[in-house]
XYZ file of C-alpha atoms in Angstrom:
662
model
C -97.346 -4.150 34.768
C -95.436 -1.804 32.526
C -95.657 -3.935 29.405
C -97.111 -2.028 26.457
C -96.713 1.367 28.125
C -94.645 4.341 26.997
C -91.422 4.533 29.024
C -89.225 7.625 28.886
C -85.714 7.922 30.257
C -82.603 10.039 29.782
C -79.561 8.699 27.980
C -76.415 10.743 27.333
C -78.220 14.007 28.029
C -81.281 13.464 25.833
C -84.824 12.150 26.250
C -85.543 8.667 24.859
C -89.173 7.618 24.238
C -89.717 3.826 24.163
C -92.347 1.062 24.314
C -91.989 -1.560 27.019
C -91.972 -4.997 25.393
C -91.495 -6.980 28.595
C -91.552 -6.148 32.319
C -89.077 -8.466 34.045
C -89.452 -6.827 37.440
C -85.874 -5.702 37.977
C -85.382 -4.913 34.278
C -87.571 -3.409 31.581
C -87.084 -4.647 28.034
C -87.688 -1.643 25.767
C -87.993 -0.832 22.056
C -86.384 2.464 21.026
C -87.287 4.668 18.011
C -84.084 3.498 16.324
C -85.438 -0.090 16.365
C -83.038 -1.161 19.117
C -84.015 -3.272 22.088
C -82.473 -2.301 25.420
C -82.749 -3.379 29.036
C -83.284 -0.668 31.638
C -83.560 -0.577 35.411
C -86.963 0.813 36.508
C -85.048 3.293 38.683
C -83.825 5.076 35.554
C -87.281 5.804 34.172
C -88.508 9.390 34.118
C -92.096 8.754 32.985
C -94.239 5.664 32.489
C -97.473 6.676 30.806
C -100.526 5.553 28.876
C -101.749 4.611 26.406
C -101.080 0.905 26.622
C -100.066 -0.334 23.192
C -100.746 -3.776 21.834
C -97.219 -5.145 21.545
C -98.418 -8.027 19.380
C -98.505 -5.636 16.430
C -95.820 -5.803 13.798
C -92.493 -4.134 14.508
C -93.207 -1.532 11.808
C -96.545 -0.625 13.392
C -94.952 -0.322 16.831
C -92.230 1.978 15.515
C -94.777 4.095 13.650
C -96.907 4.415 16.798
C -93.824 5.365 18.818
C -92.878 7.968 16.215
C -96.346 9.564 16.361
C -96.274 9.762 20.157
C -92.762 11.265 20.131
C -93.683 13.909 17.547
C -96.840 14.853 19.420
C -94.967 15.306 22.704
C -92.294 17.412 21.017
C -95.008 19.668 19.529
C -96.573 20.077 22.958
C -93.155 20.829 24.494
C -92.622 23.673 22.036
C -95.851 25.323 23.244
C -94.553 25.606 26.812
C -93.303 28.967 28.093
C -90.876 27.774 30.785
C -90.088 31.283 31.987
C -93.799 32.110 32.229
C -94.419 28.928 34.214
C -91.551 29.818 36.566
C -92.889 33.341 37.087
C -96.208 31.792 38.044
C -94.792 29.565 40.815
C -91.422 31.127 41.768
C -92.634 32.490 45.093
C -93.884 29.081 46.223
C -91.243 27.429 48.372
C -92.253 23.885 47.481
C -91.759 21.229 44.838
C -94.275 20.360 42.106
C -94.948 17.167 40.204
C -95.222 17.154 36.429
C -98.973 16.489 36.447
C -99.702 19.622 38.470
C -97.455 21.758 36.254
C -99.081 20.277 33.121
C -102.520 21.244 34.448
C -101.301 24.802 35.156
C -100.282 25.111 31.528
C -102.809 23.001 29.620
C -105.743 22.944 32.018
C -107.577 20.199 33.869
C -107.770 18.016 30.747
C -103.969 17.654 30.549
C -102.916 14.123 29.598
C -99.771 12.160 30.275
C -98.559 13.404 26.909
C -98.807 16.934 28.277
C -96.918 15.829 31.398
C -94.189 14.386 29.204
C -93.977 17.679 27.313
C -93.557 19.573 30.608
C -90.795 17.254 31.797
C -89.010 17.555 28.453
C -89.264 21.361 28.449
C -88.010 21.733 32.012
C -85.216 19.235 31.412
C -83.977 21.046 28.320
C -84.253 24.487 29.928
C -82.872 23.844 33.415
C -82.442 27.533 34.153
C -85.737 27.972 35.969
C -86.383 24.620 37.675
C -84.316 21.978 39.431
C -85.411 18.345 39.142
C -85.139 16.097 42.186
C -86.786 12.724 42.812
C -89.228 13.263 39.959
C -90.398 16.658 41.259
C -89.501 20.198 40.240
C -88.335 23.044 42.489
C -88.434 26.573 41.022
C -85.037 28.315 41.216
C -84.820 31.529 43.208
C -84.878 34.827 41.365
C -81.327 35.519 42.552
C -80.134 32.170 41.236
C -81.811 32.705 37.863
C -80.256 36.154 37.518
C -76.859 34.716 38.409
C -77.150 31.947 35.820
C -78.344 34.398 33.160
C -75.306 36.579 33.843
C -73.040 33.551 33.596
C -74.621 32.524 30.304
C -74.228 36.025 28.918
C -70.608 36.127 30.040
C -69.971 32.730 28.524
C -71.490 33.884 25.243
C -69.206 36.911 25.276
C -66.210 34.674 26.076
C -67.134 32.317 23.249
C -67.340 35.209 20.787
C -64.085 36.611 22.134
C -62.471 33.199 21.749
C -63.608 32.985 18.143
C -62.479 36.510 17.242
C -59.224 36.254 19.177
C -58.127 32.916 17.758
C -58.817 34.073 14.172
C -56.811 37.246 14.819
C -53.861 35.390 16.366
C -53.851 32.838 13.558
C -53.467 35.614 11.010
C -50.745 37.232 13.113
C -48.939 33.872 13.138
C -49.203 33.766 9.356
C -47.492 37.132 9.067
C -50.572 39.085 8.050
C -51.746 42.421 9.455
C -55.415 41.818 10.275
C -57.753 44.394 11.761
C -57.684 44.414 15.534
C -60.763 42.768 17.075
C -62.814 44.649 19.698
C -61.560 42.157 22.281
C -57.863 42.864 21.623
C -57.180 44.189 25.134
C -58.681 41.071 26.734
C -56.760 38.733 24.439
C -53.476 40.550 25.080
C -54.058 40.395 28.840
C -54.717 36.660 28.600
C -51.518 36.150 26.586
C -49.591 38.082 29.237
C -50.995 35.848 31.980
C -50.083 32.714 30.006
C -46.555 33.971 29.346
C -46.024 34.895 32.998
C -47.702 32.022 34.826
C -48.177 29.157 32.358
C -50.418 26.436 33.790
C -50.988 28.499 36.936
C -52.917 31.093 34.925
C -56.453 31.422 36.389
C -57.972 31.199 32.875
C -55.487 28.568 31.673
C -58.137 26.319 30.079
C -59.623 29.249 28.176
C -56.167 30.501 27.175
C -55.066 27.070 26.002
C -58.215 26.781 23.864
C -57.543 30.234 22.415
C -54.026 29.237 21.366
C -55.129 25.815 20.138
C -57.779 27.390 17.887
C -55.024 29.656 16.547
C -52.910 26.553 15.744
C -50.477 27.282 18.591
C -49.704 24.083 20.497
C -47.094 25.370 22.978
C -48.310 27.924 25.535
C -44.751 29.291 25.739
C -45.450 30.795 22.332
C -47.636 33.354 24.121
C -44.454 35.364 24.727
C -43.559 35.225 21.022
C -47.039 36.428 20.087
C -46.753 39.359 22.493
C -43.479 40.341 20.853
C -45.037 40.079 17.372
C -47.915 42.252 18.555
C -45.472 44.868 19.811
C -46.752 44.513 23.378
C -43.426 43.220 24.700
C -39.799 43.745 23.840
C -37.649 40.828 22.757
C -35.954 40.802 26.167
C -38.947 41.626 28.366
C -38.183 41.045 32.051
C -40.858 38.586 33.165
C -39.668 38.480 36.781
C -40.235 42.215 36.997
C -43.761 41.862 35.621
C -44.557 38.983 37.974
C -43.364 40.993 40.962
C -46.053 43.636 40.485
C -43.437 46.287 41.297
C -44.590 49.777 40.365
C -42.268 51.047 37.651
C -43.885 54.447 37.162
C -45.033 57.103 39.603
C -48.666 58.153 39.805
C -49.800 61.653 38.966
C -50.405 62.351 42.665
C -46.894 61.194 43.558
C -45.354 63.371 40.848
C -47.375 66.361 42.029
C -46.117 65.826 45.590
C -42.577 65.599 44.257
C -43.017 68.823 42.284
C -44.226 70.627 45.414
C -41.124 69.522 47.326
C -38.918 70.554 44.429
C -40.373 74.058 44.511
C -39.755 74.470 48.243
C -36.651 76.220 49.478
C -34.434 74.057 51.690
C -34.605 74.882 55.396
C -31.069 75.550 56.693
C -32.141 76.271 60.281
C -30.003 74.536 62.897
C -27.501 73.204 60.354
C -23.739 73.400 60.528
C -22.276 75.164 57.506
C -19.670 72.915 55.855
C -19.767 74.555 52.434
C -16.138 75.587 52.759
C -15.008 71.955 53.098
C -13.910 70.636 49.666
C -16.144 67.562 49.426
C -16.248 65.297 46.365
C -18.356 62.448 45.024
C -16.902 59.329 43.378
C -19.332 57.152 41.420
C -19.844 55.242 38.197
C -20.034 57.110 34.876
C -23.834 56.796 34.635
C -24.733 57.726 38.231
C -27.206 60.577 38.588
C -28.528 60.100 42.119
C -25.655 61.139 44.382
C -26.318 59.982 47.966
C -22.854 60.486 49.379
C -19.861 62.800 49.310
C -16.540 62.540 51.141
C -13.842 64.887 52.364
C -10.450 64.506 54.025
C -8.015 67.007 55.465
C -4.666 66.584 57.233
C -4.354 68.873 60.264
C -1.034 68.333 61.990
C -0.794 64.651 62.884
C -4.515 64.128 62.581
C -6.710 62.983 59.716
C -10.048 64.802 59.625
C -12.571 62.757 57.673
C -16.021 63.798 56.506
C -18.709 61.539 55.070
C -21.747 63.520 53.965
C -25.047 61.777 53.181
C -27.955 63.541 51.472
C -30.533 64.415 54.142
C -33.554 62.842 52.483
C -35.306 62.536 55.846
C -35.600 66.324 56.007
C -37.739 66.307 52.851
C -39.711 63.041 52.806
C -42.079 62.830 55.765
C -43.050 59.456 57.255
C -46.310 58.043 55.856
C -46.464 60.743 53.178
C -47.457 59.768 49.655
C -43.789 59.722 48.591
C -42.776 57.727 51.656
C -45.418 55.138 50.786
C -44.151 55.000 47.199
C -40.590 54.436 48.435
C -41.703 51.749 50.904
C -43.598 49.886 48.166
C -40.482 49.867 45.966
C -38.050 49.070 48.784
C -35.060 50.177 46.764
C -34.054 51.659 43.451
C -33.539 48.924 40.894
C -30.729 49.096 38.346
C -31.128 46.569 35.544
C -29.580 46.408 32.076
C -31.564 48.843 29.919
C -33.897 49.643 32.812
C -33.726 51.818 35.920
C -36.555 52.009 38.451
C -35.893 54.773 40.991
C -37.245 54.633 44.523
C -38.114 58.340 44.395
C -39.139 60.573 41.462
C -36.240 61.863 39.378
C -36.714 65.555 40.233
C -35.912 64.603 43.830
C -33.469 61.698 43.540
C -31.484 63.142 40.645
C -31.854 66.833 41.383
C -32.906 68.716 44.513
C -31.966 65.992 47.033
C -28.927 64.739 45.135
C -25.474 65.986 46.173
C -24.817 67.640 42.825
C -21.659 69.541 42.066
C -21.890 73.274 42.699
C -25.162 73.078 44.648
C -25.844 73.697 48.346
C -27.438 70.595 49.816
C -28.662 69.451 53.222
C -26.778 66.470 54.619
C -26.261 64.330 57.690
C -22.488 64.423 58.067
C -20.066 62.223 59.960
C -17.062 64.234 61.130
C -14.331 62.007 62.553
C -10.737 62.511 63.710
C -8.074 59.820 63.414
C -4.391 59.724 64.226
C -1.928 58.859 61.462
C -2.075 55.142 62.307
C -5.805 55.115 61.604
C -6.930 54.961 65.229
C -10.206 56.763 65.857
C -9.820 59.742 68.212
C -13.411 60.952 68.245
C -16.404 61.471 65.972
C -19.716 63.249 65.791
C -22.756 63.459 63.545
C -24.327 66.752 62.544
C -27.101 68.118 60.311
C -25.138 70.162 57.792
C -25.112 72.139 54.570
C -22.487 70.924 52.075
C -21.295 72.096 48.672
C -19.775 69.406 46.443
C -16.738 70.748 44.570
C -16.167 67.862 42.143
C -18.254 65.029 40.721
C -15.710 62.331 39.858
C -15.902 58.848 38.355
C -13.931 55.832 39.541
C -11.718 55.543 36.479
C -10.695 59.208 36.579
C -9.664 58.958 40.232
C -7.624 55.817 39.531
C -5.855 57.501 36.633
C -5.018 60.705 38.505
C -4.326 59.160 41.908
C -0.531 58.971 41.530
C 0.634 62.500 42.321
C -2.742 63.740 43.587
C -2.140 64.461 47.264
C -5.808 64.248 48.294
C -6.491 60.986 46.463
C -3.276 59.409 47.703
C -4.094 60.303 51.304
C -7.671 59.051 50.920
C -6.368 55.772 49.536
C -3.790 55.341 52.314
C -6.435 56.080 54.912
C -8.920 53.625 53.364
C -6.246 50.911 53.406
C -5.646 51.533 57.118
C -9.386 51.239 57.767
C -9.567 47.996 55.814
C -6.562 46.480 57.543
C -7.999 47.334 60.950
C -11.233 45.505 60.000
C -9.283 42.527 58.676
C -7.396 42.348 61.965
C -10.785 42.132 63.697
C -11.882 39.162 61.591
C -13.372 40.740 58.463
C -13.337 38.630 55.303
C -12.378 40.029 51.931
C -14.472 38.051 49.441
C -14.662 40.659 46.715
C -15.000 39.594 43.087
C -15.182 41.615 39.881
C -18.676 42.797 38.962
C -20.120 41.789 35.608
C -21.544 44.693 33.635
C -23.926 44.226 30.718
C -23.273 46.814 28.038
C -24.784 47.819 24.716
C -23.104 49.848 22.005
C -24.795 52.436 19.800
C -26.171 49.680 17.563
C -27.599 47.754 20.492
C -24.945 45.033 20.315
C -24.545 43.180 23.591
C -21.228 42.799 25.386
C -20.146 41.704 28.862
C -17.306 43.121 30.919
C -15.913 42.194 34.310
C -15.234 45.379 36.269
C -12.583 45.068 38.953
C -13.807 46.164 42.384
C -10.427 46.170 44.112
C -9.286 49.497 42.643
C -8.078 52.461 44.725
C -11.143 54.604 43.991
C -13.665 51.861 44.792
C -11.725 50.980 47.933
C -11.880 54.609 49.076
C -15.657 54.804 48.640
C -16.299 51.371 50.163
C -14.249 52.048 53.298
C -15.667 55.540 53.843
C -19.214 54.138 53.596
C -18.432 51.239 55.947
C -16.976 53.793 58.375
C -20.164 55.877 58.249
C -22.429 52.879 58.743
C -20.302 51.451 61.573
C -20.145 54.716 63.507
C -23.859 55.369 62.838
C -24.642 52.005 64.424
C -22.317 52.735 67.342
C -23.882 56.184 67.772
C -27.421 54.761 67.829
C -26.473 51.935 70.164
C -24.697 54.237 72.625
C -27.525 56.794 72.576
C -30.292 54.176 72.706
C -31.801 55.300 69.408
C -34.092 52.560 67.979
C -32.536 51.479 64.686
C -32.421 48.565 62.227
C -29.033 46.890 62.725
C -27.467 44.528 60.214
C -25.860 41.582 61.968
C -23.929 38.510 60.900
C -22.485 35.748 63.056
C -19.072 34.313 62.253
C -18.681 31.769 59.440
C -19.148 28.089 60.196
C -15.561 27.622 59.033
C -12.723 29.852 57.879
C -10.969 28.350 54.901
C -7.337 28.933 53.956
C -6.360 30.550 50.678
C -4.381 27.716 49.092
C -2.928 26.693 45.749
C -6.414 26.364 44.223
C -6.483 30.132 43.989
C -8.470 33.140 45.117
C -11.572 32.542 42.980
C -12.036 28.999 44.270
C -11.465 30.234 47.827
C -14.119 32.968 47.518
C -16.828 30.636 46.209
C -16.112 28.008 48.859
C -15.804 30.500 51.733
C -19.076 32.216 50.788
C -20.833 28.907 51.386
C -19.584 28.939 54.967
C -20.930 32.398 55.787
C -23.711 32.839 58.309
C -26.894 34.510 57.076
C -27.299 38.262 57.389
C -30.054 39.472 59.719
C -31.815 42.819 60.060
C -32.944 43.369 63.636
C -33.490 46.040 66.273
C -30.924 44.590 68.714
C -27.223 45.408 68.129
C -24.799 42.562 67.406
C -21.503 42.246 65.508
C -21.246 42.054 61.741
C -18.596 39.371 61.389
C -18.117 39.703 57.651
C -17.156 43.375 57.979
C -15.266 43.045 61.261
C -17.289 45.658 63.201
C -19.140 45.413 66.513
C -22.286 47.080 65.120
C -23.498 48.051 61.666
C -26.456 49.675 59.907
C -27.234 50.905 56.397
C -27.668 54.678 56.271
C -25.559 55.835 53.314
C -28.097 55.475 50.477
C -31.353 57.157 51.566
C -32.125 58.129 47.963
C -31.906 54.524 46.840
C -32.739 52.235 49.794
C -35.858 52.606 51.908
C -34.408 51.095 55.092
C -31.522 53.592 54.830
C -34.113 56.382 54.789
C -35.858 54.873 57.822
C -32.563 54.729 59.725
C -31.639 58.249 58.655
C -34.912 59.576 60.075
C -33.972 58.236 63.494
C -30.537 59.891 63.435
C -31.906 63.106 61.892
C -34.519 63.525 64.622
C -32.041 62.802 67.401
C -29.594 65.404 66.094
C -32.368 68.001 65.871
C -33.453 67.059 69.408
C -36.778 65.676 68.281
C -38.336 62.429 69.418
C -37.691 59.187 67.511
C -39.923 58.673 64.508
C -40.140 54.936 65.201
C -40.017 52.714 68.252
C -38.642 49.169 68.061
C -42.063 47.676 67.393
C -42.771 49.934 64.406
C -39.248 49.319 63.060
C -39.924 45.596 63.215
C -43.189 46.089 61.322
C -41.331 48.027 58.623
C -38.688 45.304 58.387
C -41.317 42.586 58.008
C -42.997 44.608 55.254
C -39.930 45.720 53.299
C -37.491 42.809 53.652
C -39.434 40.452 51.313
C -39.547 43.225 48.702
C -35.778 43.671 48.922
C -35.200 39.919 48.611
C -37.473 39.816 45.574
C -35.554 42.700 44.002
C -32.342 40.750 44.553
C -33.841 37.744 42.782
C -34.962 39.923 39.870
C -31.479 41.405 39.530
C -29.712 38.011 39.691
C -32.084 36.450 37.169
C -31.744 39.448 34.863
C -27.958 39.182 34.921
C -28.117 35.449 34.228
C -30.554 36.077 31.370
C -28.163 38.494 29.670
C -25.204 36.159 30.148
C -27.149 33.327 28.518
C -28.329 35.704 25.800
C -24.719 36.644 25.080
C -23.630 32.995 25.019
C -26.560 32.068 22.752
C -25.209 34.615 20.271
C -21.723 33.087 20.554
C -22.468 29.385 20.393
C -19.267 27.403 20.039
C -17.344 29.993 22.043
C -14.637 28.577 24.294
C -14.612 29.737 27.893
C -12.420 29.206 30.914
C -14.065 27.363 33.803
C -13.153 26.412 37.352
C -14.357 23.164 38.927
C -16.218 23.930 42.163
C -17.804 20.553 42.959
C -17.670 16.943 41.807
C -21.194 15.501 41.687
C -22.515 12.082 40.658
C -22.966 12.610 36.924
C -21.646 16.113 36.520
C -19.373 18.862 37.761
C -20.444 22.233 39.038
C -18.268 24.921 37.496
C -17.963 28.683 37.463
C -17.381 30.246 34.057
C -14.552 32.584 34.988
C -15.100 34.942 32.036
C -18.614 35.804 33.231
C -18.650 34.500 36.853
C -21.737 32.366 36.238
C -22.240 28.953 37.820
C -23.266 26.112 35.495
C -23.238 22.320 35.257
C -20.854 20.284 33.115
C -21.723 16.692 32.240
C -19.050 14.121 33.066
C -17.183 12.583 30.148
C -16.179 8.928 30.140
C -12.486 8.545 30.819
C -12.035 12.179 31.872
C -11.424 12.812 35.569
C -11.453 16.412 36.788
C -10.885 17.685 40.311
C -12.041 20.590 42.463
C -10.095 23.779 41.870
C -8.944 22.649 38.421
C -9.078 25.191 35.601
C -10.414 23.833 32.321
C -11.748 24.937 28.946
C -15.351 24.380 27.905
C -17.346 25.036 24.765
C -20.872 26.425 24.712
C -23.005 23.913 22.808
C -26.352 25.522 23.615
C -27.630 28.519 25.559
C -31.275 29.543 25.875
C -31.963 32.567 28.082
C -35.737 32.041 28.129
C -35.548 28.430 29.251
C -32.498 29.070 31.476
C -30.548 26.352 29.683
C -26.819 26.135 29.108
C -25.072 23.027 27.802
C -21.292 22.934 28.056
C -18.772 20.465 26.716
C -15.315 19.823 28.142
C -12.459 20.641 25.771
C -9.302 18.611 26.282
C -6.424 20.922 25.448
C -3.740 18.380 26.316
């Protein structure tokens, strides 16, 4: 019988010392120190111990007796050195009951009160012992050390949380508090929250940090980083998430400096310095990959396309090659350029700069006046660029300039020949994000179908087509770019060119990079590679190495298997860069529209959906949704006016409203 005995159990994480008033077999009726009566299953008891108390006493006497027993057991508990006890038995791979442990501490005369004190002490300090089925197993030394480290780390985190939240709260209030010692950790946590939100590994900790700083929306982490001066107002989060290296290491810069100091090796190169080659690029271009030349000799057109021979300088698997492979391509973003190679190489000693002798891999081709190819060859060369021109200047001076006029006529013949072979012209203006001297944002659509841009585009397509043909015919392993024909060819009808381009692009087959040659339907050529931008695109450099080695009668750098490995490694990087660039452009468009709320824009209906229309804003060439309006029926291809009601670049939100101009 348990009646009259001291019964101890655990409730809500604490020890409860009671007197059993009645033993009902399956239930014990107990009196607690707070003068409550409770029923408890015997299975929940931790200790049932003497002395047996006369329960016929008054309630006050019972409570007083219970209080005395509780106080005595607490005093005994405080005398117990749990760590010392653990050190005494830690090497024993067995469990111990509370009576045995009480005797180890208090001696052979230990009572049930001493046993209760042991159980209480080990329960409260569960670092050193694990309790199972009423017995205690000492934790291993390794486990104890691990838990101690965790506790120390948690204490540090708690202190960091306290300091950090106070600091951020004052920042929120516009004050300039002293920086806490944990600033770097807090900033890093804010960065993770801003980049990954709920997917942040320490999200719970970060959310608590912000909550204690009276910040309820985790998206405010970005705002805090801007206030702290850690981020710019328009920080590119996609770029940060990508992990793309934006700076070169000291070792990479040292390797670049060594290459810069070396004198170019001209051995085995054809001297083309007397050919008047030119470059045509944008006004801000500094890394010149390509130069072109053209000369009329009798009834023949002699064309030269000269590509900087980067392969001669950057060795495979070198530290700079690895840096280029990790980047995949140079990245040109508004307000930010991330070169694939260090500037002293890409913008200086390897760049086809005006007035400088440079190594190149040149295409030298002969055509008749109709544009039919007579023959061609590739050669390692030395070139000397005579003029560095920009697109606008060539367009302005083209009328009356014999060279430019002939280049333009020739490029048109090349284009027409491709169109006759099934090429599709789906060119659209390119949106440029610009900033004036005061940092004011503006957007401008730059026409791509100008004479100068057509010249450059066709000369580069020619080089890449004949490079692919050359590699295919000479069985040089190479990375071809292939594209099957479109699922459907659409007519250009009364809905206009812009509507046609967007609809036809949806019908295009995907582009593939592979080691087997196949046609590129979109360009109208039987084989195609990329080899014209080795300063800016890693796969161009890889392809150039193959051609370079063949021309110098060396073995191929790569076989098909290693080319495939490179493709698998680099292609995801290139796709990610494309996503970063698209998202960046969309961000700046939305930023511009957010600054011009209420602005009216022209739009073209692309699709009719259930509750909305999909439109392209023709002033900025951005696709957006337009909610349907009751009583207003619009159709595909229709040009309309819309008003910007809201634009938020950070949340990627744009709300448009149809404007009836009837």
